[in-house]
Amino acid sequence: MLIGYWPIFFRNFSVHLHSLIRFLYTLEMLIPFHLHIHYIFRSICSMFFNPVLSIFLTIFKLSPAFSLCMDTRIEYQSIDENLWKSAKDNAVTLLKTDRLEIGILEISPGVRFPREGYSIHLENDEFAYVLFGEVVFSTDKESVKLREGMILYNKRGTPHATANLSDKPARVLWILSPPR
């Protein structure tokens, strides 16, 4: 199956964004990120309580053999309305390491990326988490509607496009591994 998506149940995603970024960065430093990403998002689905505790439980479920004795301080951009304005119909990178890239995109009603044809990432697996609104994700073989709280995995090399067919803007958090 080219497209896989799981509902994510964050009560207020923006509050947890910093924890999610730190979690992904820590995890990608410890294991090959693109090989284990499906475990990450299945575990994130169960985050109903303290995100930090959930992160450590998730990591130890993946591999109880290692310990976390590394500095995970990273530089990132805090998301505010000014940053969302710059992300209107434009992908903005929030974090980039040698193993992953995380960013945001606000898609206006009626807008499609790319405007014609399909985009192809030959070297990158891609994930998209819908923070607000809904988008239609299409490949050259199928389409799926993603609503707020859903996440999508797009395998590297898959021709794809994303469109907002609704009458409200959609906000998306995207992840590429490895980065562009």
PDB file of C-alpha atoms in Angstrom:
ATOM      1  CA  MET A   1       0.000   0.000   0.000  1.00  0.00           C
ATOM      2  CA  LEU A   2       1.461   3.345  -1.020  1.00  0.00           C
ATOM      3  CA  ILE A   3      -0.470   5.446   1.457  1.00  0.00           C
ATOM      4  CA  GLY A   4      -0.853   4.711   5.156  1.00  0.00           C
ATOM      5  CA  TYR A   5      -2.326   7.042   7.735  1.00  0.00           C
ATOM      6  CA  TRP A   6      -3.212   6.866  11.405  1.00  0.00           C
ATOM      7  CA  PRO A   7      -5.279   9.222  13.535  1.00  0.00           C
ATOM      8  CA  ILE A   8      -3.243  11.114  16.089  1.00  0.00           C
ATOM      9  CA  PHE A   9      -4.969  12.251  19.277  1.00  0.00           C
ATOM     10  CA  PHE A  10      -3.170  15.323  20.573  1.00  0.00           C
ATOM     11  CA  ARG A  11      -5.488  17.560  22.579  1.00  0.00           C
ATOM     12  CA  ASN A  12      -3.513  20.666  21.659  1.00  0.00           C
ATOM     13  CA  PHE A  13      -0.801  19.843  19.155  1.00  0.00           C
ATOM     14  CA  SER A  14       0.923  23.217  19.271  1.00  0.00           C
ATOM     15  CA  VAL A  15       1.624  22.727  22.993  1.00  0.00           C
ATOM     16  CA  HIS A  16       3.273  19.390  22.257  1.00  0.00           C
ATOM     17  CA  LEU A  17       5.184  20.402  19.124  1.00  0.00           C
ATOM     18  CA  HIS A  18       8.409  21.099  20.990  1.00  0.00           C
ATOM     19  CA  SER A  19       8.200  17.705  22.709  1.00  0.00           C
ATOM     20  CA  LEU A  20       7.506  15.995  19.384  1.00  0.00           C
ATOM     21  CA  ILE A  21      10.495  17.656  17.718  1.00  0.00           C
ATOM     22  CA  ARG A  22      12.803  16.750  20.632  1.00  0.00           C
ATOM     23  CA  PHE A  23      11.415  13.209  20.584  1.00  0.00           C
ATOM     24  CA  LEU A  24      11.997  12.749  16.851  1.00  0.00           C
ATOM     25  CA  TYR A  25      15.468  14.228  17.088  1.00  0.00           C
ATOM     26  CA  THR A  26      16.412  12.006  20.036  1.00  0.00           C
ATOM     27  CA  LEU A  27      14.998   8.937  18.376  1.00  0.00           C
ATOM     28  CA  GLU A  28      16.619   9.573  15.016  1.00  0.00           C
ATOM     29  CA  MET A  29      19.981   9.956  16.771  1.00  0.00           C
ATOM     30  CA  LEU A  30      19.569   6.538  18.392  1.00  0.00           C
ATOM     31  CA  ILE A  31      18.132   4.386  15.618  1.00  0.00           C
ATOM     32  CA  PRO A  32      17.860   4.668  11.832  1.00  0.00           C
ATOM     33  CA  PHE A  33      14.930   7.091  11.621  1.00  0.00           C
ATOM     34  CA  HIS A  34      13.407   5.991   8.338  1.00  0.00           C
ATOM     35  CA  LEU A  35      13.462   2.299   9.316  1.00  0.00           C
ATOM     36  CA  HIS A  36      11.444   2.722  12.506  1.00  0.00           C
ATOM     37  CA  ILE A  37       9.151   5.674  11.811  1.00  0.00           C
ATOM     38  CA  HIS A  38       5.993   3.545  11.886  1.00  0.00           C
ATOM     39  CA  TYR A  39       6.725   2.654  15.528  1.00  0.00           C
ATOM     40  CA  ILE A  40       7.073   6.333  16.382  1.00  0.00           C
ATOM     41  CA  PHE A  41       3.649   7.321  15.140  1.00  0.00           C
ATOM     42  CA  ARG A  42       1.879   4.264  16.554  1.00  0.00           C
ATOM     43  CA  SER A  43       3.339   5.194  19.917  1.00  0.00           C
ATOM     44  CA  ILE A  44       2.424   8.871  19.534  1.00  0.00           C
ATOM     45  CA  CYS A  45      -1.192   7.743  19.108  1.00  0.00           C
ATOM     46  CA  SER A  46      -1.177   6.646  22.739  1.00  0.00           C
ATOM     47  CA  MET A  47       0.003  10.021  24.110  1.00  0.00           C
ATOM     48  CA  PHE A  48      -2.913  11.043  26.292  1.00  0.00           C
ATOM     49  CA  PHE A  49      -0.865  12.012  29.312  1.00  0.00           C
ATOM     50  CA  ASN A  50       2.421  13.773  30.096  1.00  0.00           C
ATOM     51  CA  PRO A  51       4.261  13.969  26.746  1.00  0.00           C
ATOM     52  CA  VAL A  52       7.718  13.646  28.289  1.00  0.00           C
ATOM     53  CA  LEU A  53       6.782  10.440  30.114  1.00  0.00           C
ATOM     54  CA  SER A  54       5.182   9.114  26.929  1.00  0.00           C
ATOM     55  CA  ILE A  55       8.330   9.857  24.967  1.00  0.00           C
ATOM     56  CA  PHE A  56      10.507   7.860  27.339  1.00  0.00           C
ATOM     57  CA  LEU A  57       7.987   4.998  27.411  1.00  0.00           C
ATOM     58  CA  THR A  58       7.943   5.011  23.614  1.00  0.00           C
ATOM     59  CA  ILE A  59      11.720   4.922  23.351  1.00  0.00           C
ATOM     60  CA  PHE A  60      12.051   2.095  25.852  1.00  0.00           C
ATOM     61  CA  LYS A  61       9.306   0.097  24.106  1.00  0.00           C
ATOM     62  CA  LEU A  62      11.345   0.372  20.911  1.00  0.00           C
ATOM     63  CA  SER A  63      14.630  -0.727  22.434  1.00  0.00           C
ATOM     64  CA  PRO A  64      15.172  -1.243  26.164  1.00  0.00           C
ATOM     65  CA  ALA A  65      18.884  -1.868  25.557  1.00  0.00           C
ATOM     66  CA  PHE A  66      20.074   1.715  25.238  1.00  0.00           C
ATOM     67  CA  SER A  67      20.204   4.612  27.657  1.00  0.00           C
ATOM     68  CA  LEU A  68      19.581   8.307  27.074  1.00  0.00           C
ATOM     69  CA  CYS A  69      22.723  10.090  28.186  1.00  0.00           C
ATOM     70  CA  MET A  70      23.102  12.546  25.327  1.00  0.00           C
ATOM     71  CA  ASP A  71      22.489  16.240  24.909  1.00  0.00           C
ATOM     72  CA  THR A  72      19.344  16.661  22.814  1.00  0.00           C
ATOM     73  CA  ARG A  73      19.319  20.459  22.677  1.00  0.00           C
ATOM     74  CA  ILE A  74      18.412  21.566  19.180  1.00  0.00           C
ATOM     75  CA  GLU A  75      17.647  24.821  17.458  1.00  0.00           C
ATOM     76  CA  TYR A  76      14.132  25.192  16.111  1.00  0.00           C
ATOM     77  CA  GLN A  77      11.641  27.913  15.287  1.00  0.00           C
ATOM     78  CA  SER A  78       8.693  28.493  17.576  1.00  0.00           C
ATOM     79  CA  ILE A  79       5.417  28.510  15.671  1.00  0.00           C
ATOM     80  CA  ASP A  80       3.409  31.704  16.007  1.00  0.00           C
ATOM     81  CA  GLU A  81       0.929  33.436  13.710  1.00  0.00           C
ATOM     82  CA  ASN A  82       3.704  35.403  11.982  1.00  0.00           C
ATOM     83  CA  LEU A  83       5.438  32.166  11.034  1.00  0.00           C
ATOM     84  CA  TRP A  84       2.127  30.742   9.786  1.00  0.00           C
ATOM     85  CA  LYS A  85       1.736  33.837   7.588  1.00  0.00           C
ATOM     86  CA  SER A  86       5.087  33.067   5.967  1.00  0.00           C
ATOM     87  CA  ALA A  87       3.971  29.435   5.530  1.00  0.00           C
ATOM     88  CA  LYS A  88       0.832  30.418   3.587  1.00  0.00           C
ATOM     89  CA  ASP A  89       1.086  28.377   0.382  1.00  0.00           C
ATOM     90  CA  ASN A  90       4.817  28.059   1.084  1.00  0.00           C
ATOM     91  CA  ALA A  91       6.685  25.243   2.878  1.00  0.00           C
ATOM     92  CA  VAL A  92       8.723  26.631   5.802  1.00  0.00           C
ATOM     93  CA  THR A  93      11.435  24.521   7.451  1.00  0.00           C
ATOM     94  CA  LEU A  94      11.409  24.567  11.268  1.00  0.00           C
ATOM     95  CA  LEU A  95      14.192  22.075  11.930  1.00  0.00           C
ATOM     96  CA  LYS A  96      16.814  20.393   9.780  1.00  0.00           C
ATOM     97  CA  THR A  97      19.392  17.834  10.856  1.00  0.00           C
ATOM     98  CA  ASP A  98      21.548  15.509   8.806  1.00  0.00           C
ATOM     99  CA  ARG A  99      18.805  12.865   9.121  1.00  0.00           C
ATOM    100  CA  LEU A 100      15.469  14.690   8.974  1.00  0.00           C
ATOM    101  CA  GLU A 101      13.714  17.922   8.095  1.00  0.00           C
ATOM    102  CA  ILE A 102      10.531  19.186   9.780  1.00  0.00           C
ATOM    103  CA  GLY A 103       8.409  22.067   8.550  1.00  0.00           C
ATOM    104  CA  ILE A 104       4.954  23.579   8.211  1.00  0.00           C
ATOM    105  CA  LEU A 105       2.697  24.575   5.351  1.00  0.00           C
ATOM    106  CA  GLU A 106      -0.630  26.413   5.291  1.00  0.00           C
ATOM    107  CA  ILE A 107      -2.628  25.519   2.190  1.00  0.00           C
ATOM    108  CA  SER A 108      -5.275  28.034   1.130  1.00  0.00           C
ATOM    109  CA  PRO A 109      -8.686  26.843  -0.113  1.00  0.00           C
ATOM    110  CA  GLY A 110      -8.509  25.721  -3.731  1.00  0.00           C
ATOM    111  CA  VAL A 111      -4.706  25.476  -3.804  1.00  0.00           C
ATOM    112  CA  ARG A 112      -2.856  22.369  -5.013  1.00  0.00           C
ATOM    113  CA  PHE A 113       0.846  21.497  -4.605  1.00  0.00           C
ATOM    114  CA  PRO A 114       2.304  21.248  -7.135  1.00  0.00           C
ATOM    115  CA  ARG A 115      -0.108  23.291  -9.226  1.00  0.00           C
ATOM    116  CA  GLU A 116       0.197  20.786 -12.104  1.00  0.00           C
ATOM    117  CA  GLY A 117       1.466  17.220 -12.275  1.00  0.00           C
ATOM    118  CA  TYR A 118       3.096  15.495  -9.317  1.00  0.00           C
ATOM    119  CA  SER A 119       5.992  16.051  -6.958  1.00  0.00           C
ATOM    120  CA  ILE A 120       8.482  13.215  -6.487  1.00  0.00           C
ATOM    121  CA  HIS A 121      11.021  12.874  -3.656  1.00  0.00           C
ATOM    122  CA  LEU A 122      13.443  10.249  -4.954  1.00  0.00           C
ATOM    123  CA  GLU A 123      15.616  10.308  -1.827  1.00  0.00           C
ATOM    124  CA  ASN A 124      13.116  11.172   0.958  1.00  0.00           C
ATOM    125  CA  ASP A 125      10.335   9.426   2.831  1.00  0.00           C
ATOM    126  CA  GLU A 126       7.669  11.993   3.705  1.00  0.00           C
ATOM    127  CA  PHE A 127       5.142  12.290   6.505  1.00  0.00           C
ATOM    128  CA  ALA A 128       2.354  14.844   6.740  1.00  0.00           C
ATOM    129  CA  TYR A 129       0.332  15.550   9.892  1.00  0.00           C
ATOM    130  CA  VAL A 130      -2.815  17.660   9.457  1.00  0.00           C
ATOM    131  CA  LEU A 131      -2.953  20.183  12.293  1.00  0.00           C
ATOM    132  CA  PHE A 132      -6.065  22.017  11.078  1.00  0.00           C
ATOM    133  CA  GLY A 133      -8.560  21.598   8.257  1.00  0.00           C
ATOM    134  CA  GLU A 134      -8.430  18.897   5.621  1.00  0.00           C
ATOM    135  CA  VAL A 135      -6.435  18.111   2.497  1.00  0.00           C
ATOM    136  CA  VAL A 136      -6.638  15.564  -0.290  1.00  0.00           C
ATOM    137  CA  PHE A 137      -3.410  13.665  -0.841  1.00  0.00           C
ATOM    138  CA  SER A 138      -3.131  12.022  -4.255  1.00  0.00           C
ATOM    139  CA  THR A 139      -0.662   9.734  -5.941  1.00  0.00           C
ATOM    140  CA  ASP A 140      -0.768   8.692  -9.560  1.00  0.00           C
ATOM    141  CA  LYS A 141      -2.822   5.678  -8.368  1.00  0.00           C
ATOM    142  CA  GLU A 142      -5.086   6.792  -5.506  1.00  0.00           C
ATOM    143  CA  SER A 143      -6.365   9.693  -3.380  1.00  0.00           C
ATOM    144  CA  VAL A 144      -7.197   9.988   0.298  1.00  0.00           C
ATOM    145  CA  LYS A 145      -8.819  12.787   2.313  1.00  0.00           C
ATOM    146  CA  LEU A 146      -6.882  13.663   5.451  1.00  0.00           C
ATOM    147  CA  ARG A 147      -8.666  15.491   8.246  1.00  0.00           C
ATOM    148  CA  GLU A 148      -7.329  17.248  11.315  1.00  0.00           C
ATOM    149  CA  GLY A 149      -5.423  14.787  13.489  1.00  0.00           C
ATOM    150  CA  MET A 150      -4.507  12.361  10.692  1.00  0.00           C
ATOM    151  CA  ILE A 151      -1.017  11.511   9.524  1.00  0.00           C
ATOM    152  CA  LEU A 152       0.158  10.184   6.186  1.00  0.00           C
ATOM    153  CA  TYR A 153       3.266   8.314   5.083  1.00  0.00           C
ATOM    154  CA  ASN A 154       4.462   8.797   1.502  1.00  0.00           C
ATOM    155  CA  LYS A 155       7.165   6.359   0.407  1.00  0.00           C
ATOM    156  CA  ARG A 156      10.180   7.859  -1.387  1.00  0.00           C
ATOM    157  CA  GLY A 157       9.842   7.903  -5.148  1.00  0.00           C
ATOM    158  CA  THR A 158       6.025   8.060  -5.100  1.00  0.00           C
ATOM    159  CA  PRO A 159       4.547  10.758  -7.387  1.00  0.00           C
ATOM    160  CA  HIS A 160       2.153  12.814  -5.244  1.00  0.00           C
ATOM    161  CA  ALA A 161       0.177  16.035  -4.901  1.00  0.00           C
ATOM    162  CA  THR A 162      -1.658  17.716  -2.022  1.00  0.00           C
ATOM    163  CA  ALA A 163      -4.755  19.884  -2.471  1.00  0.00           C
ATOM    164  CA  ASN A 164      -7.100  21.822  -0.210  1.00  0.00           C
ATOM    165  CA  LEU A 165     -10.541  21.308  -1.727  1.00  0.00           C
ATOM    166  CA  SER A 166     -12.365  22.794   1.274  1.00  0.00           C
ATOM    167  CA  ASP A 167     -13.409  26.380   1.953  1.00  0.00           C
ATOM    168  CA  LYS A 168     -11.049  26.764   4.957  1.00  0.00           C
ATOM    169  CA  PRO A 169      -7.249  26.910   5.149  1.00  0.00           C
ATOM    170  CA  ALA A 170      -5.424  23.720   6.127  1.00  0.00           C
ATOM    171  CA  ARG A 171      -2.280  23.602   8.259  1.00  0.00           C
ATOM    172  CA  VAL A 172       0.161  20.736   7.849  1.00  0.00           C
ATOM    173  CA  LEU A 173       3.296  19.663   9.708  1.00  0.00           C
ATOM    174  CA  TRP A 174       5.614  17.769   7.334  1.00  0.00           C
ATOM    175  CA  ILE A 175       8.644  15.585   7.920  1.00  0.00           C
ATOM    176  CA  LEU A 176      11.223  14.423   5.370  1.00  0.00           C
ATOM    177  CA  SER A 177      13.783  11.731   6.107  1.00  0.00           C
ATOM    178  CA  PRO A 178      16.515  12.126   5.073  1.00  0.00           C
ATOM    179  CA  PRO A 179      16.316  15.905   4.568  1.00  0.00           C
ATOM    180  CA  ARG A 180      16.423  17.593   1.155  1.00  0.00           C
TER     181      ARG A 180
END
